Short mmCIF file of C-alpha atoms in Angstrom, two decimals:
data_model
loop_
_atom_site.label_atom_id
_atom_site.label_comp_id
_atom_site.label_asym_id
_atom_site.label_seq_id
_atom_site.Cartn_x
_atom_site.Cartn_y
_atom_site.Cartn_z
CA UNK R 1 -4.90 15.74 -10.50
CA UNK R 2 -2.35 14.09 -8.24
CA UNK R 3 -0.39 11.46 -10.12
CA UNK R 4 2.52 9.07 -9.65
CA UNK R 5 4.08 7.34 -12.65
CA UNK R 6 6.64 4.58 -12.19
CA UNK R 7 9.19 3.51 -14.76
CA UNK R 8 12.37 1.49 -15.01
CA UNK R 9 11.04 -1.99 -14.50
CA UNK R 10 12.03 -4.89 -16.71
CA UNK R 11 13.99 -8.11 -16.80
CA UNK R 12 17.13 -8.44 -14.71
CA UNK R 13 19.40 -11.37 -14.06
CA UNK R 14 19.93 -12.73 -10.56
CA UNK R 15 22.61 -10.63 -8.95
CA UNK R 16 21.89 -7.76 -11.30
CA UNK R 17 20.69 -4.21 -10.73
CA UNK R 18 17.81 -1.98 -11.73
CA UNK R 19 16.78 1.56 -10.86
CA UNK R 20 13.12 2.42 -10.61
CA UNK R 21 11.79 5.96 -10.90
CA UNK R 22 8.50 7.48 -9.80
CA UNK R 23 7.53 10.85 -11.26
CA UNK R 24 5.10 12.90 -9.20
CA UNK R 25 2.76 15.62 -10.39
CA UNK R 26 -0.29 17.52 -9.19
CA UNK R 27 0.96 18.06 -5.63
CA UNK R 28 3.96 19.53 -3.82
CA UNK R 29 6.21 16.48 -3.87
CA UNK R 30 8.67 17.86 -1.34
CA UNK R 31 5.97 18.03 1.34
CA UNK R 32 5.35 14.29 1.53
CA UNK R 33 7.16 11.23 2.74
CA UNK R 34 7.16 8.59 0.03
CA UNK R 35 7.13 4.79 -0.04
CA UNK R 36 7.79 1.84 -2.29
CA UNK R 37 5.44 -1.15 -2.00
CA UNK R 38 5.71 -4.35 -4.02
CA UNK R 39 3.41 -7.19 -4.95
CA UNK R 40 4.70 -10.53 -6.16
CA UNK R 41 2.55 -12.26 -8.78
CA UNK R 42 -0.63 -13.55 -7.16
CA UNK R 43 0.46 -12.38 -3.72
CA UNK R 44 -0.36 -9.59 -1.31
CA UNK R 45 1.22 -6.22 -0.70
CA UNK R 46 4.66 -5.90 0.87
CA UNK R 47 6.02 -2.58 2.06
CA UNK R 48 9.60 -2.08 0.84
CA UNK R 49 10.96 1.30 1.86
CA UNK R 50 10.18 4.83 3.05
CA UNK R 51 11.91 8.18 2.73
CA UNK R 52 11.27 11.44 4.54
CA UNK R 53 10.61 14.76 2.84
CA UNK R 54 14.25 15.85 2.55
CA UNK R 55 15.66 12.37 2.09
CA UNK R 56 17.46 12.57 5.39
CA UNK R 57 15.88 9.46 6.86
CA UNK R 58 15.15 6.16 5.17
CA UNK R 59 13.71 2.85 6.36
CA UNK R 60 13.73 -0.56 4.71
CA UNK R 61 12.04 -3.91 5.03
CA UNK R 62 14.34 -6.64 6.30
CA UNK R 63 13.99 -8.44 2.96
CA UNK R 64 15.71 -5.63 1.02
CA UNK R 65 17.89 -3.87 3.58
CA UNK R 66 21.48 -3.61 2.34
CA UNK R 67 20.50 -4.30 -1.27
CA UNK R 68 18.00 -1.55 -2.10
CA UNK R 69 18.41 2.22 -1.71
CA UNK R 70 15.56 4.71 -1.75
CA UNK R 71 16.25 8.33 -2.71
CA UNK R 72 14.49 11.38 -4.06
CA UNK R 73 15.16 14.50 -6.08
CA UNK R 74 12.70 17.15 -4.97
CA UNK R 75 13.81 19.51 -7.75
CA UNK R 76 12.75 16.88 -10.27
CA UNK R 77 9.70 15.67 -8.32
CA UNK R 78 11.03 12.14 -8.60
CA UNK R 79 11.44 9.20 -6.25
CA UNK R 80 13.93 6.42 -6.93
CA UNK R 81 14.61 2.87 -5.87
CA UNK R 82 18.06 1.53 -6.68
CA UNK R 83 18.04 -2.24 -6.51
CA UNK R 84 21.22 -4.34 -6.38
CA UNK R 85 21.93 -8.05 -5.87
CA UNK R 86 18.51 -8.90 -7.23
CA UNK R 87 16.99 -12.26 -6.42
CA UNK R 88 14.17 -14.26 -7.96
CA UNK R 89 12.04 -13.42 -4.93
CA UNK R 90 12.29 -9.71 -5.81
CA UNK R 91 10.09 -10.38 -8.84
CA UNK R 92 7.03 -8.19 -8.33
CA UNK R 93 5.09 -5.14 -9.40
CA UNK R 94 6.65 -2.17 -7.63
CA UNK R 95 4.38 0.70 -6.65
CA UNK R 96 5.34 4.10 -5.33
CA UNK R 97 2.89 5.64 -2.89
CA UNK R 98 2.44 9.02 -1.24
CA UNK R 99 2.36 9.21 2.52
CA UNK R 100 -0.30 11.63 3.69
CA UNK R 101 -0.74 12.96 7.18
CA UNK R 102 -4.41 13.51 7.81
CA UNK R 103 -5.83 15.45 10.75
CA UNK R 104 -5.29 14.18 14.28
CA UNK R 105 -2.08 12.36 13.47
CA UNK R 106 -3.55 9.76 11.16
CA UNK R 107 -1.40 8.68 8.24
CA UNK R 108 -1.93 6.43 5.23
CA UNK R 109 -0.85 5.94 1.62
CA UNK R 110 -3.33 8.06 -0.28
CA UNK R 111 -1.93 8.25 -3.82
CA UNK R 112 -0.48 5.27 -5.70
CA UNK R 113 1.21 4.84 -9.04
CA UNK R 114 0.13 2.22 -11.55
CA UNK R 115 3.19 0.08 -10.83
CA UNK R 116 6.16 -1.17 -12.79
CA UNK R 117 6.98 -4.87 -13.19
CA UNK R 118 10.38 -6.21 -12.20
CA UNK R 119 11.25 -9.75 -13.24
CA UNK R 120 14.41 -11.38 -11.96
CA UNK R 121 15.30 -14.43 -13.98
CA UNK R 122 18.17 -15.93 -15.91
CA UNK H 1 7.02 -7.09 15.01
CA UNK H 2 3.30 -6.58 14.45
CA UNK H 3 1.54 -9.21 12.36
CA UNK H 4 -1.85 -8.54 10.79
CA UNK H 5 -4.28 -11.39 10.18
CA UNK H 6 -7.33 -10.96 7.98
CA UNK H 7 -10.41 -13.16 7.90
CA UNK H 8 -12.02 -14.69 6.08
CA UNK H 9 -9.62 -15.31 3.24
CA UNK H 10 -12.46 -15.25 0.77
CA UNK H 11 -16.01 -13.99 1.15
CA UNK H 12 -18.55 -15.09 -1.48
CA UNK H 13 -21.54 -12.79 -1.56
CA UNK H 14 -24.19 -11.45 -3.90
CA UNK H 15 -24.77 -7.82 -4.87
CA UNK H 16 -26.96 -6.13 -2.29
CA UNK H 17 -25.62 -8.19 0.59
CA UNK H 18 -23.35 -6.84 3.30
CA UNK H 19 -19.72 -7.82 3.88
CA UNK H 20 -17.89 -7.86 7.19
CA UNK H 21 -14.11 -8.12 6.95
CA UNK H 22 -11.89 -8.62 9.96
CA UNK H 23 -8.33 -7.48 10.61
CA UNK H 24 -6.59 -8.61 13.79
CA UNK H 25 -3.22 -7.33 14.99
CA UNK H 26 -0.79 -9.43 17.02
CA UNK H 27 -0.54 -6.59 19.53
CA UNK H 28 -2.50 -3.46 20.26
CA UNK H 29 -2.07 -0.72 17.68
CA UNK H 30 -3.19 2.87 17.53
CA UNK H 31 -6.45 3.47 15.71
CA UNK H 32 -4.66 6.36 14.00
CA UNK H 33 -2.47 3.85 12.21
CA UNK H 34 -5.05 1.44 10.76
CA UNK H 35 -6.05 1.76 7.14
CA UNK H 36 -8.04 -0.25 4.60
CA UNK H 37 -7.27 -0.50 0.90
CA UNK H 38 -9.18 -1.94 -2.04
CA UNK H 39 -7.44 -3.54 -4.99
CA UNK H 40 -9.03 -4.71 -8.20
CA UNK H 41 -7.25 -7.00 -10.68
CA UNK H 42 -4.57 -5.19 -12.64
CA UNK H 43 -4.99 -2.00 -10.64
CA UNK H 44 -3.07 -0.27 -7.90
CA UNK H 45 -4.47 -0.33 -4.38
CA UNK H 46 -6.83 2.48 -3.40
CA UNK H 47 -7.12 3.93 0.07
CA UNK H 48 -10.64 3.56 1.47
CA UNK H 49 -10.33 4.15 5.21
CA UNK H 50 -7.67 5.79 7.38
CA UNK H 51 -7.49 6.16 11.12
CA UNK H 52 -9.60 2.99 11.42
CA UNK H 53 -12.88 4.77 10.66
CA UNK H 54 -12.43 7.83 8.42
CA UNK H 55 -13.40 7.51 4.78
CA UNK H 56 -11.12 9.05 2.15
CA UNK H 57 -12.63 11.66 -0.14
CA UNK H 58 -14.91 10.10 -2.72
CA UNK H 59 -15.43 6.79 -0.94
CA UNK H 60 -19.15 5.94 -0.69
CA UNK H 61 -20.72 5.80 2.75
CA UNK H 62 -21.58 2.12 2.31
CA UNK H 63 -17.96 1.57 3.37
CA UNK H 64 -17.32 1.93 7.09
CA UNK H 65 -14.48 1.05 9.40
CA UNK H 66 -14.46 0.40 13.11
CA UNK H 67 -12.44 -1.16 15.88
CA UNK H 68 -9.64 -0.50 18.30
CA UNK H 69 -6.78 -2.24 20.04
CA UNK H 70 -6.21 -5.47 18.14
CA UNK H 71 -9.53 -5.94 16.34
CA UNK H 72 -10.69 -3.89 13.39
CA UNK H 73 -13.54 -4.31 10.93
CA UNK H 74 -14.38 -3.07 7.46
CA UNK H 75 -18.07 -3.26 6.67
CA UNK H 76 -19.47 -2.87 3.18
CA UNK H 77 -23.23 -2.40 3.12
CA UNK H 78 -25.33 -3.25 0.05
CA UNK H 79 -22.50 -4.57 -2.13
CA UNK H 80 -22.33 -3.03 -5.57
CA UNK H 81 -20.79 -4.93 -8.53
CA UNK H 82 -17.72 -2.66 -8.40
CA UNK H 83 -17.04 -3.63 -4.77
CA UNK H 84 -15.92 -7.15 -5.62
CA UNK H 85 -12.17 -6.92 -5.05
CA UNK H 86 -9.40 -7.72 -2.58
CA UNK H 87 -9.25 -5.70 0.62
CA UNK H 88 -6.11 -5.18 2.66
CA UNK H 89 -5.71 -3.72 6.11
CA UNK H 90 -2.52 -1.84 6.90
CA UNK H 91 -0.79 -0.84 10.07
CA UNK H 92 1.06 2.41 9.52
CA UNK H 93 4.19 2.55 11.60
CA UNK H 94 7.92 2.86 11.32
CA UNK H 95 7.78 -0.29 9.20
CA UNK H 96 4.26 -0.38 7.73
CA UNK H 97 2.62 -3.79 7.47
CA UNK H 98 -0.18 -5.11 5.31
CA UNK H 99 -2.49 -7.96 6.11
CA UNK H 100 -2.74 -10.87 3.65
CA UNK H 101 -6.02 -9.61 2.24
CA UNK H 102 -9.64 -10.71 2.00
CA UNK H 103 -11.09 -11.43 -1.41
CA UNK H 104 -14.73 -10.49 -1.82
CA UNK H 105 -16.06 -12.36 -4.80
CA UNK H 106 -19.43 -12.74 -6.38
CA UNK H 107 -21.46 -15.78 -5.44
#
């Protein structure tokens, strides 16, 4: 069974840092691009960041660029999100998601973790 | 920057009825890039439809997607109790975008 399990969430102070992890199992992790998506309480989904299979290319939403860093360790089947300079508006459930390339060039996020809650508050 | 708009915001229906959910993009997008996700309270999103019209493995055939260009539709025929949830469309691109969601709740 393909599975993603996030960890590392918790309470952080404004301006503080946290590192989220996402452990993958049940599929060949190194074959897939990966994403982080977040959801503020009572709000919709917001894409945060993407990383290619070897980690050589990363993309960020404008709201986190320069503060967050996505990375991966394919030997450990783990995705990371290092978050610095946290703000109250970063408070959300953070999901990792697998990027899957279907036939005919169609892509979507086909496997999701259960999410980890990040609260930024003093 | 592509903006996705979903309508209606909330759809109140009874089990057995059909739901038609709309997703409109601010500019034309590839059908290959349009997906639909279902999210129930306290759960992670689940991929229903990719490439605008292809159902993911295990998704019942009462769910169907259609559309092209800027207008896309998710149709749910004969709503089952487990279908009451929030539905998001997504444009997959260099910076993926989600629509604001449509809540399908029970009348």
